[in-house]
Amino acid sequence: MAVENVSAVFKLYCLAVMTLVAATYTVVLRYTRTISSGDLYFSTTAVCITEVIKLILSLGMLAKETSSLVRLKNTIVEHIFQSPKELLKLSVPSLVYAVQNNMAFIALSNLDAAVYQVTYQLKIPCTALCTVFMLNRSLNRLQWFSVFMLCGGVTLVQWKPAEATKVQIEQNPLIGFMAIAVAVLCSGFAGVYFEKVLKSSDTSLWVRNIQMYLSGILVTLIGVYINDGEKVLEKGFFYGYTPWVCFVVFLASVGGIYTSIVVKYTDNIMKGFSAAAAIVLSTVASVLLFGLQITFTFASGAILVCVSIYLYGLPKQDTSKVTRPDKETHTEFRQKLITV
């Protein structure tokens, strides 16, 4: 993919949107799964609707990019109907992201938003390992140090988790943590896989999104049928939907679109600041909305997480291209893991 220069203003804009969406999504999703009154909606249907909205948004952006209905039609025919292999290739992250999104619902049904937000940052060491193995990149000592610092911070957060006082449903922290673990693995693999596909060719970002979301819709529909098929037939696809649930779906859709934009245009520094800021915002919101009691260990862990994210992003790297790895010796492969 050709490198496209973007202004600092655009990067700041992406940072602000990513931070706001991440923090708001976590808090609102937590609200709809715990203390919101009314019937509980099916999380699988929410994930499916999210994929549909992201597909529609990507089609709109592709139409704007092509600036012609004829070119739009030709692009869709060429890259969608005549490229079954590419659709199959993008079905991999679709499946993994579908699992990740459903795990987020389970985790936020059993953990406080702030605990979830901090613990979810374990996706950084997972992503780091996937980057080394899948993109043929290396991490320096400062980055590896920040990874271990992150793990220490998450351990402190989970050592004596903060408790909410306004939650109306029974929670199981163990199930919540296991759900986060699965979501973390899915996030690391799917993110790096999509980055590799995106940056290894000149295909438009929006074409890649459309390919992935088409597969995502199919995958999530299967998930609806397997997990909630009988209940959906009995109560309806949109059972339990409220304006707040619709807001959650909207935030998830916008977040997915901006995730792909961030992969293309931004760097680790921007992602790090965004994640750290989202943690702070969601923690403050949890104190105000859910009566979260902040303990010393939780605060210490959260600080360590934020510092580690910042340190991880300090070394600037050229992530605009993905090169095809040549054959390498065993010594060179080991060197990638420890990096001078």
PDB file of C-alpha atoms in Angstrom, residues 48-335:
ATOM      1  CA  CYS A  48     -24.648  -8.946  13.984  1.00  0.00           C
ATOM      2  CA  ILE A  49     -26.338  -5.554  13.578  1.00  0.00           C
ATOM      3  CA  THR A  50     -22.987  -3.896  14.233  1.00  0.00           C
ATOM      4  CA  GLU A  51     -21.463  -5.765  11.290  1.00  0.00           C
ATOM      5  CA  VAL A  52     -24.332  -4.678   9.035  1.00  0.00           C
ATOM      6  CA  ILE A  53     -23.905  -1.023   9.974  1.00  0.00           C
ATOM      7  CA  LYS A  54     -20.143  -1.182   9.432  1.00  0.00           C
ATOM      8  CA  LEU A  55     -20.761  -2.672   5.986  1.00  0.00           C
ATOM      9  CA  ILE A  56     -23.145   0.155   5.100  1.00  0.00           C
ATOM     10  CA  LEU A  57     -20.684   2.791   6.322  1.00  0.00           C
ATOM     11  CA  SER A  58     -17.840   1.215   4.355  1.00  0.00           C
ATOM     12  CA  LEU A  59     -19.965   1.111   1.206  1.00  0.00           C
ATOM     13  CA  GLY A  60     -20.676   4.796   1.669  1.00  0.00           C
ATOM     14  CA  MET A  61     -16.970   5.602   2.080  1.00  0.00           C
ATOM     15  CA  LEU A  62     -16.086   3.507  -0.980  1.00  0.00           C
ATOM     16  CA  ALA A  63     -18.733   5.363  -2.993  1.00  0.00           C
ATOM     17  CA  LYS A  64     -17.153   8.637  -1.917  1.00  0.00           C
ATOM     18  CA  GLU A  65     -13.677   7.343  -2.769  1.00  0.00           C
ATOM     19  CA  THR A  66     -14.642   6.152  -6.260  1.00  0.00           C
ATOM     20  CA  SER A  67     -16.766   9.290  -6.941  1.00  0.00           C
ATOM     21  CA  SER A  68     -18.765   7.429  -9.552  1.00  0.00           C
ATOM     22  CA  LEU A  69     -21.521   4.830  -9.469  1.00  0.00           C
ATOM     23  CA  VAL A  70     -19.947   3.080 -12.459  1.00  0.00           C
ATOM     24  CA  ARG A  71     -16.526   2.850 -10.773  1.00  0.00           C
ATOM     25  CA  LEU A  72     -18.202   1.783  -7.533  1.00  0.00           C
ATOM     26  CA  LYS A  73     -20.025  -1.020  -9.327  1.00  0.00           C
ATOM     27  CA  ASN A  74     -16.864  -2.134 -11.136  1.00  0.00           C
ATOM     28  CA  THR A  75     -14.864  -2.118  -7.910  1.00  0.00           C
ATOM     29  CA  ILE A  76     -17.460  -4.193  -6.075  1.00  0.00           C
ATOM     30  CA  VAL A  77     -17.736  -6.693  -8.942  1.00  0.00           C
ATOM     31  CA  GLU A  78     -13.956  -7.027  -9.225  1.00  0.00           C
ATOM     32  CA  HIS A  79     -13.089  -7.314  -5.534  1.00  0.00           C
ATOM     33  CA  ILE A  80     -16.217  -8.973  -4.173  1.00  0.00           C
ATOM     34  CA  PHE A  81     -17.963 -11.167  -6.734  1.00  0.00           C
ATOM     35  CA  GLN A  82     -14.848 -12.075  -8.707  1.00  0.00           C
ATOM     36  CA  SER A  83     -12.511 -12.541  -5.728  1.00  0.00           C
ATOM     37  CA  PRO A  84     -13.766 -15.482  -3.646  1.00  0.00           C
ATOM     38  CA  LYS A  85     -10.239 -16.154  -2.356  1.00  0.00           C
ATOM     39  CA  GLU A  86     -10.000 -12.635  -0.939  1.00  0.00           C
ATOM     40  CA  LEU A  87     -13.379 -13.008   0.744  1.00  0.00           C
ATOM     41  CA  LEU A  88     -12.200 -16.275   2.273  1.00  0.00           C
ATOM     42  CA  LYS A  89      -8.990 -14.593   3.425  1.00  0.00           C
ATOM     43  CA  LEU A  90     -10.931 -11.833   5.201  1.00  0.00           C
ATOM     44  CA  SER A  91     -13.337 -14.326   6.749  1.00  0.00           C
ATOM     45  CA  VAL A  92     -10.592 -15.262   9.218  1.00  0.00           C
ATOM     46  CA  PRO A  93     -10.512 -11.923  11.095  1.00  0.00           C
ATOM     47  CA  SER A  94     -14.303 -11.735  10.736  1.00  0.00           C
ATOM     48  CA  LEU A  95     -14.716 -14.958  12.689  1.00  0.00           C
ATOM     49  CA  VAL A  96     -12.147 -13.946  15.286  1.00  0.00           C
ATOM     50  CA  TYR A  97     -13.617 -10.455  15.737  1.00  0.00           C
ATOM     51  CA  ALA A  98     -17.094 -11.965  16.149  1.00  0.00           C
ATOM     52  CA  VAL A  99     -15.813 -14.128  18.991  1.00  0.00           C
ATOM     53  CA  GLN A 100     -14.019 -11.123  20.501  1.00  0.00           C
ATOM     54  CA  ASN A 101     -17.124  -8.930  20.434  1.00  0.00           C
ATOM     55  CA  ASN A 102     -19.267 -11.592  22.070  1.00  0.00           C
ATOM     56  CA  MET A 103     -16.620 -12.106  24.756  1.00  0.00           C
ATOM     57  CA  ALA A 104     -16.758  -8.364  25.479  1.00  0.00           C
ATOM     58  CA  PHE A 105     -20.457  -8.656  26.284  1.00  0.00           C
ATOM     59  CA  ILE A 106     -19.808 -11.595  28.616  1.00  0.00           C
ATOM     60  CA  ALA A 107     -16.880  -9.851  30.313  1.00  0.00           C
ATOM     61  CA  LEU A 108     -18.757  -6.603  30.910  1.00  0.00           C
ATOM     62  CA  SER A 109     -21.678  -8.577  32.315  1.00  0.00           C
ATOM     63  CA  ASN A 110     -19.365  -9.940  35.007  1.00  0.00           C
ATOM     64  CA  LEU A 111     -16.735  -7.250  35.595  1.00  0.00           C
ATOM     65  CA  ASP A 112     -16.759  -3.546  36.293  1.00  0.00           C
ATOM     66  CA  ALA A 113     -16.046  -1.295  33.321  1.00  0.00           C
ATOM     67  CA  ALA A 114     -12.803   0.023  34.797  1.00  0.00           C
ATOM     68  CA  VAL A 115     -11.499  -3.469  35.649  1.00  0.00           C
ATOM     69  CA  TYR A 116     -12.432  -4.629  32.165  1.00  0.00           C
ATOM     70  CA  GLN A 117     -10.766  -1.655  30.478  1.00  0.00           C
ATOM     71  CA  VAL A 118      -7.471  -2.082  32.309  1.00  0.00           C
ATOM     72  CA  THR A 119      -7.332  -5.879  32.073  1.00  0.00           C
ATOM     73  CA  TYR A 120      -8.176  -5.752  28.391  1.00  0.00           C
ATOM     74  CA  GLN A 121      -4.844  -3.999  27.809  1.00  0.00           C
ATOM     75  CA  LEU A 122      -3.252  -7.452  27.954  1.00  0.00           C
ATOM     76  CA  LYS A 123      -3.987  -7.340  24.238  1.00  0.00           C
ATOM     77  CA  ILE A 124      -0.749  -5.329  23.897  1.00  0.00           C
ATOM     78  CA  PRO A 125       1.666  -8.181  24.785  1.00  0.00           C
ATOM     79  CA  CYS A 126      -0.500 -10.526  22.718  1.00  0.00           C
ATOM     80  CA  THR A 127      -0.355  -8.117  19.783  1.00  0.00           C
ATOM     81  CA  ALA A 128       3.396  -7.694  20.291  1.00  0.00           C
ATOM     82  CA  LEU A 129       4.001 -11.421  19.971  1.00  0.00           C
ATOM     83  CA  CYS A 130       1.721 -11.664  16.934  1.00  0.00           C
ATOM     84  CA  THR A 131       3.589  -8.755  15.356  1.00  0.00           C
ATOM     85  CA  VAL A 132       6.940 -10.488  15.827  1.00  0.00           C
ATOM     86  CA  PHE A 133       5.786 -13.800  14.421  1.00  0.00           C
ATOM     87  CA  MET A 134       3.354 -12.656  11.713  1.00  0.00           C
ATOM     88  CA  LEU A 135       4.778  -9.360  10.427  1.00  0.00           C
ATOM     89  CA  ASN A 136       8.489 -10.132  10.734  1.00  0.00           C
ATOM     90  CA  ARG A 137       9.055  -7.126  12.988  1.00  0.00           C
ATOM     91  CA  SER A 138      11.051  -6.779  16.169  1.00  0.00           C
ATOM     92  CA  LEU A 139      10.604  -5.055  19.518  1.00  0.00           C
ATOM     93  CA  ASN A 140      13.347  -3.291  21.424  1.00  0.00           C
ATOM     94  CA  ARG A 141      14.138  -3.707  25.112  1.00  0.00           C
ATOM     95  CA  LEU A 142      12.046  -0.723  26.204  1.00  0.00           C
ATOM     96  CA  GLN A 143       9.003  -2.158  24.491  1.00  0.00           C
ATOM     97  CA  TRP A 144       9.480  -5.591  26.069  1.00  0.00           C
ATOM     98  CA  PHE A 145       9.976  -3.899  29.448  1.00  0.00           C
ATOM     99  CA  SER A 146       6.698  -2.053  28.984  1.00  0.00           C
ATOM    100  CA  VAL A 147       4.987  -5.347  28.126  1.00  0.00           C
ATOM    101  CA  PHE A 148       6.064  -6.903  31.443  1.00  0.00           C
ATOM    102  CA  MET A 149       5.121  -3.694  33.271  1.00  0.00           C
ATOM    103  CA  LEU A 150       1.691  -3.992  31.711  1.00  0.00           C
ATOM    104  CA  CYS A 151       1.299  -7.541  32.960  1.00  0.00           C
ATOM    105  CA  GLY A 152       2.286  -6.385  36.453  1.00  0.00           C
ATOM    106  CA  GLY A 153      -0.282  -3.598  36.339  1.00  0.00           C
ATOM    107  CA  VAL A 154      -3.049  -5.950  35.268  1.00  0.00           C
ATOM    108  CA  THR A 155      -2.079  -8.358  38.062  1.00  0.00           C
ATOM    109  CA  LEU A 156      -2.491  -5.565  40.611  1.00  0.00           C
ATOM    110  CA  VAL A 157      -5.866  -4.638  39.171  1.00  0.00           C
ATOM    111  CA  GLN A 158      -7.081  -8.235  39.498  1.00  0.00           C
ATOM    112  CA  TRP A 159      -5.402  -8.832  42.855  1.00  0.00           C
ATOM    113  CA  LYS A 160      -8.179  -7.045  44.693  1.00  0.00           C
ATOM    114  CA  PRO A 161     -10.728  -5.977  42.085  1.00  0.00           C
ATOM    115  CA  ALA A 162     -12.763  -2.865  42.704  1.00  0.00           C
ATOM    116  CA  GLU A 163     -16.424  -3.587  43.393  1.00  0.00           C
ATOM    117  CA  ALA A 164     -19.458  -1.761  42.080  1.00  0.00           C
ATOM    118  CA  THR A 165     -22.349  -1.066  44.430  1.00  0.00           C
ATOM    119  CA  LYS A 166     -25.202  -0.427  42.012  1.00  0.00           C
ATOM    120  CA  VAL A 167     -25.155  -3.586  39.898  1.00  0.00           C
ATOM    121  CA  GLN A 168     -28.461  -5.428  39.814  1.00  0.00           C
ATOM    122  CA  ILE A 169     -27.391  -8.822  38.448  1.00  0.00           C
ATOM    123  CA  GLU A 170     -25.209 -11.581  39.875  1.00  0.00           C
ATOM    124  CA  GLN A 171     -21.680 -11.495  38.520  1.00  0.00           C
ATOM    125  CA  ASN A 172     -18.916 -14.079  38.201  1.00  0.00           C
ATOM    126  CA  PRO A 173     -15.458 -12.424  38.056  1.00  0.00           C
ATOM    127  CA  LEU A 174     -13.828 -15.707  36.985  1.00  0.00           C
ATOM    128  CA  ILE A 175     -16.078 -15.991  33.937  1.00  0.00           C
ATOM    129  CA  GLY A 176     -15.469 -12.320  33.218  1.00  0.00           C
ATOM    130  CA  PHE A 177     -11.710 -12.723  33.334  1.00  0.00           C
ATOM    131  CA  MET A 178     -11.807 -15.855  31.162  1.00  0.00           C
ATOM    132  CA  ALA A 179     -13.916 -13.945  28.628  1.00  0.00           C
ATOM    133  CA  ILE A 180     -11.344 -11.145  28.600  1.00  0.00           C
ATOM    134  CA  ALA A 181      -8.552 -13.674  28.076  1.00  0.00           C
ATOM    135  CA  VAL A 182     -10.300 -15.017  24.977  1.00  0.00           C
ATOM    136  CA  ALA A 183     -11.033 -11.481  23.757  1.00  0.00           C
ATOM    137  CA  VAL A 184      -7.380 -10.523  24.232  1.00  0.00           C
ATOM    138  CA  LEU A 185      -6.135 -13.457  22.158  1.00  0.00           C
ATOM    139  CA  CYS A 186      -8.683 -12.706  19.457  1.00  0.00           C
ATOM    140  CA  SER A 187      -7.806  -9.006  19.421  1.00  0.00           C
ATOM    141  CA  GLY A 188      -4.081  -9.613  19.059  1.00  0.00           C
ATOM    142  CA  PHE A 189      -4.350 -12.163  16.282  1.00  0.00           C
ATOM    143  CA  ALA A 190      -7.163 -10.533  14.298  1.00  0.00           C
ATOM    144  CA  GLY A 191      -5.620  -7.062  14.476  1.00  0.00           C
ATOM    145  CA  VAL A 192      -2.218  -8.161  13.225  1.00  0.00           C
ATOM    146  CA  TYR A 193      -3.734 -10.461  10.599  1.00  0.00           C
ATOM    147  CA  PHE A 194      -5.874  -7.635   9.227  1.00  0.00           C
ATOM    148  CA  GLU A 195      -2.910  -5.256   9.261  1.00  0.00           C
ATOM    149  CA  LYS A 196      -0.863  -7.751   7.274  1.00  0.00           C
ATOM    150  CA  VAL A 197      -3.613  -8.173   4.686  1.00  0.00           C
ATOM    151  CA  LEU A 198      -4.238  -4.439   4.507  1.00  0.00           C
ATOM    152  CA  LYS A 199      -0.625  -3.346   4.153  1.00  0.00           C
ATOM    153  CA  SER A 200       0.559  -6.139   1.877  1.00  0.00           C
ATOM    154  CA  SER A 201      -1.445  -4.898  -1.112  1.00  0.00           C
ATOM    155  CA  ASP A 202      -2.715  -1.728  -2.759  1.00  0.00           C
ATOM    156  CA  THR A 203      -6.369  -2.687  -2.318  1.00  0.00           C
ATOM    157  CA  SER A 204      -8.509   0.107  -0.875  1.00  0.00           C
ATOM    158  CA  LEU A 205      -9.111   0.127   2.872  1.00  0.00           C
ATOM    159  CA  TRP A 206     -12.855   0.290   2.269  1.00  0.00           C
ATOM    160  CA  VAL A 207     -12.786  -2.672  -0.107  1.00  0.00           C
ATOM    161  CA  ARG A 208     -10.991  -4.696   2.561  1.00  0.00           C
ATOM    162  CA  ASN A 209     -13.542  -3.579   5.123  1.00  0.00           C
ATOM    163  CA  ILE A 210     -16.421  -4.619   2.880  1.00  0.00           C
ATOM    164  CA  GLN A 211     -14.820  -8.015   2.304  1.00  0.00           C
ATOM    165  CA  MET A 212     -14.383  -8.509   6.034  1.00  0.00           C
ATOM    166  CA  TYR A 213     -17.831  -7.254   7.051  1.00  0.00           C
ATOM    167  CA  LEU A 214     -19.611  -9.440   4.492  1.00  0.00           C
ATOM    168  CA  SER A 215     -17.946 -12.449   6.056  1.00  0.00           C
ATOM    169  CA  GLY A 216     -18.642 -10.993   9.483  1.00  0.00           C
ATOM    170  CA  ILE A 217     -22.376 -10.796   8.859  1.00  0.00           C
ATOM    171  CA  LEU A 218     -22.487 -14.458   7.843  1.00  0.00           C
ATOM    172  CA  VAL A 219     -20.399 -15.510  10.846  1.00  0.00           C
ATOM    173  CA  THR A 220     -22.491 -13.524  13.334  1.00  0.00           C
ATOM    174  CA  LEU A 221     -25.761 -14.832  11.876  1.00  0.00           C
ATOM    175  CA  ILE A 222     -24.474 -18.339  12.484  1.00  0.00           C
ATOM    176  CA  GLY A 223     -23.638 -17.252  16.032  1.00  0.00           C
ATOM    177  CA  VAL A 224     -27.176 -15.955  16.534  1.00  0.00           C
ATOM    178  CA  TYR A 225     -28.616 -19.252  15.318  1.00  0.00           C
ATOM    179  CA  ILE A 226     -26.343 -21.421  17.473  1.00  0.00           C
ATOM    180  CA  ASN A 227     -26.508 -19.431  20.726  1.00  0.00           C
ATOM    181  CA  ASP A 228     -29.918 -17.755  20.715  1.00  0.00           C
ATOM    182  CA  GLY A 229     -31.795 -19.254  17.767  1.00  0.00           C
ATOM    183  CA  GLU A 230     -34.829 -20.558  19.675  1.00  0.00           C
ATOM    184  CA  LYS A 231     -35.101 -17.448  21.848  1.00  0.00           C
ATOM    185  CA  VAL A 232     -34.863 -15.143  18.826  1.00  0.00           C
ATOM    186  CA  LEU A 233     -37.616 -17.053  17.036  1.00  0.00           C
ATOM    187  CA  GLU A 234     -39.776 -16.858  20.150  1.00  0.00           C
ATOM    188  CA  LYS A 235     -39.152 -13.258  21.225  1.00  0.00           C
ATOM    189  CA  GLY A 236     -37.851 -11.545  18.082  1.00  0.00           C
ATOM    190  CA  PHE A 237     -34.492 -10.412  16.734  1.00  0.00           C
ATOM    191  CA  PHE A 238     -34.688  -7.007  18.432  1.00  0.00           C
ATOM    192  CA  TYR A 239     -36.045  -8.249  21.752  1.00  0.00           C
ATOM    193  CA  GLY A 240     -34.916  -6.040  24.642  1.00  0.00           C
ATOM    194  CA  TYR A 241     -33.587  -3.251  22.425  1.00  0.00           C
ATOM    195  CA  THR A 242     -33.734   0.216  23.956  1.00  0.00           C
ATOM    196  CA  PRO A 243     -32.242   3.557  22.871  1.00  0.00           C
ATOM    197  CA  TRP A 244     -29.210   2.722  25.033  1.00  0.00           C
ATOM    198  CA  VAL A 245     -28.734  -0.626  23.288  1.00  0.00           C
ATOM    199  CA  CYS A 246     -28.956   1.131  19.913  1.00  0.00           C
ATOM    200  CA  PHE A 247     -26.314   3.555  21.166  1.00  0.00           C
ATOM    201  CA  VAL A 248     -24.055   0.617  22.052  1.00  0.00           C
ATOM    202  CA  VAL A 249     -24.457  -0.779  18.524  1.00  0.00           C
ATOM    203  CA  PHE A 250     -23.692   2.644  17.053  1.00  0.00           C
ATOM    204  CA  LEU A 251     -20.536   3.031  19.165  1.00  0.00           C
ATOM    205  CA  ALA A 252     -19.356  -0.457  18.244  1.00  0.00           C
ATOM    206  CA  SER A 253     -19.878   0.322  14.553  1.00  0.00           C
ATOM    207  CA  VAL A 254     -18.001   3.615  14.680  1.00  0.00           C
ATOM    208  CA  GLY A 255     -15.263   2.015  16.763  1.00  0.00           C
ATOM    209  CA  GLY A 256     -14.812  -0.747  14.192  1.00  0.00           C
ATOM    210  CA  ILE A 257     -14.515   1.742  11.343  1.00  0.00           C
ATOM    211  CA  TYR A 258     -11.983   3.864  13.208  1.00  0.00           C
ATOM    212  CA  THR A 259      -9.996   0.788  14.153  1.00  0.00           C
ATOM    213  CA  SER A 260      -9.343   0.127  10.474  1.00  0.00           C
ATOM    214  CA  ILE A 261      -8.467   3.796   9.918  1.00  0.00           C
ATOM    215  CA  VAL A 262      -6.039   3.732  12.836  1.00  0.00           C
ATOM    216  CA  VAL A 263      -4.357   0.621  11.448  1.00  0.00           C
ATOM    217  CA  LYS A 264      -3.737   2.486   8.212  1.00  0.00           C
ATOM    218  CA  TYR A 265      -2.795   5.991   9.339  1.00  0.00           C
ATOM    219  CA  THR A 266      -1.602   6.042  12.930  1.00  0.00           C
ATOM    220  CA  ASP A 267       1.200   4.672  15.065  1.00  0.00           C
ATOM    221  CA  ASN A 268       1.767   3.063  18.447  1.00  0.00           C
ATOM    222  CA  ILE A 269       2.078   6.400  20.226  1.00  0.00           C
ATOM    223  CA  MET A 270      -1.405   7.474  19.212  1.00  0.00           C
ATOM    224  CA  LYS A 271      -2.876   4.090  20.099  1.00  0.00           C
ATOM    225  CA  GLY A 272      -1.143   4.166  23.470  1.00  0.00           C
ATOM    226  CA  PHE A 273      -2.389   7.599  24.461  1.00  0.00           C
ATOM    227  CA  SER A 274      -5.868   6.698  23.283  1.00  0.00           C
ATOM    228  CA  ALA A 275      -5.951   3.515  25.346  1.00  0.00           C
ATOM    229  CA  ALA A 276      -4.571   5.231  28.454  1.00  0.00           C
ATOM    230  CA  ALA A 277      -7.026   8.111  28.176  1.00  0.00           C
ATOM    231  CA  ALA A 278      -9.918   5.679  27.672  1.00  0.00           C
ATOM    232  CA  ILE A 279      -8.929   3.873  30.888  1.00  0.00           C
ATOM    233  CA  VAL A 280      -8.981   7.127  32.854  1.00  0.00           C
ATOM    234  CA  LEU A 281     -12.318   8.213  31.372  1.00  0.00           C
ATOM    235  CA  SER A 282     -14.035   4.863  31.925  1.00  0.00           C
ATOM    236  CA  THR A 283     -12.727   4.683  35.500  1.00  0.00           C
ATOM    237  CA  VAL A 284     -14.061   8.158  36.317  1.00  0.00           C
ATOM    238  CA  ALA A 285     -17.379   7.254  34.714  1.00  0.00           C
ATOM    239  CA  SER A 286     -17.554   4.023  36.737  1.00  0.00           C
ATOM    240  CA  VAL A 287     -17.057   5.975  39.965  1.00  0.00           C
ATOM    241  CA  LEU A 288     -19.863   8.369  39.059  1.00  0.00           C
ATOM    242  CA  LEU A 289     -22.340   5.936  37.500  1.00  0.00           C
ATOM    243  CA  PHE A 290     -21.730   2.569  39.144  1.00  0.00           C
ATOM    244  CA  GLY A 291     -20.422   3.540  42.591  1.00  0.00           C
ATOM    245  CA  LEU A 292     -17.024   1.983  41.873  1.00  0.00           C
ATOM    246  CA  GLN A 293     -14.765   1.818  44.935  1.00  0.00           C
ATOM    247  CA  ILE A 294     -11.177   2.505  43.906  1.00  0.00           C
ATOM    248  CA  THR A 295      -8.628   0.572  45.965  1.00  0.00           C
ATOM    249  CA  PHE A 296      -4.927   1.347  46.283  1.00  0.00           C
ATOM    250  CA  THR A 297      -3.925  -1.773  44.359  1.00  0.00           C
ATOM    251  CA  PHE A 298      -6.373  -0.955  41.593  1.00  0.00           C
ATOM    252  CA  ALA A 299      -5.101   2.614  41.294  1.00  0.00           C
ATOM    253  CA  SER A 300      -1.471   1.429  41.306  1.00  0.00           C
ATOM    254  CA  GLY A 301      -2.194  -1.155  38.648  1.00  0.00           C
ATOM    255  CA  ALA A 302      -4.051   1.336  36.476  1.00  0.00           C
ATOM    256  CA  ILE A 303      -1.130   3.772  36.690  1.00  0.00           C
ATOM    257  CA  LEU A 304       1.335   1.045  35.723  1.00  0.00           C
ATOM    258  CA  VAL A 305      -0.836   0.104  32.761  1.00  0.00           C
ATOM    259  CA  CYS A 306      -1.010   3.695  31.523  1.00  0.00           C
ATOM    260  CA  VAL A 307       2.757   4.207  31.919  1.00  0.00           C
ATOM    261  CA  SER A 308       3.534   0.920  30.174  1.00  0.00           C
ATOM    262  CA  ILE A 309       1.286   1.843  27.241  1.00  0.00           C
ATOM    263  CA  TYR A 310       3.103   5.157  26.913  1.00  0.00           C
ATOM    264  CA  LEU A 311       6.552   3.521  27.065  1.00  0.00           C
ATOM    265  CA  TYR A 312       5.543   0.893  24.537  1.00  0.00           C
ATOM    266  CA  GLY A 313       4.668   3.605  22.041  1.00  0.00           C
ATOM    267  CA  LEU A 314       7.790   5.740  22.533  1.00  0.00           C
ATOM    268  CA  PRO A 315      10.075   4.114  19.924  1.00  0.00           C
ATOM    269  CA  LYS A 316       8.881   5.287  16.536  1.00  0.00           C
ATOM    270  CA  GLN A 317       8.568   2.539  13.962  1.00  0.00           C
ATOM    271  CA  ASP A 318       7.698   2.547  10.291  1.00  0.00           C
ATOM    272  CA  THR A 319       4.439   0.600  10.230  1.00  0.00           C
ATOM    273  CA  SER A 320       3.293   1.846   6.864  1.00  0.00           C
ATOM    274  CA  LYS A 321       4.436  -1.250   5.023  1.00  0.00           C
ATOM    275  CA  VAL A 322       4.639  -4.941   5.596  1.00  0.00           C
ATOM    276  CA  THR A 323       7.545  -6.610   3.902  1.00  0.00           C
ATOM    277  CA  ARG A 324       7.609 -10.213   2.916  1.00  0.00           C
ATOM    278  CA  PRO A 325      10.021 -12.040   5.183  1.00  0.00           C
ATOM    279  CA  ASP A 326      12.941 -13.754   3.530  1.00  0.00           C
ATOM    280  CA  LYS A 327      14.303 -17.037   4.743  1.00  0.00           C
ATOM    281  CA  GLU A 328      16.158 -16.468   7.971  1.00  0.00           C
ATOM    282  CA  THR A 329      18.453 -18.470  10.153  1.00  0.00           C
ATOM    283  CA  HIS A 330      17.568 -19.706  13.593  1.00  0.00           C
ATOM    284  CA  THR A 331      19.892 -17.123  15.141  1.00  0.00           C
ATOM    285  CA  GLU A 332      18.225 -14.269  13.263  1.00  0.00           C
ATOM    286  CA  PHE A 333      14.809 -15.484  14.357  1.00  0.00           C
ATOM    287  CA  ARG A 334      15.881 -15.525  18.003  1.00  0.00           C
ATOM    288  CA  GLN A 335      17.372 -12.074  17.598  1.00  0.00           C
TER     289      GLN A 335
END
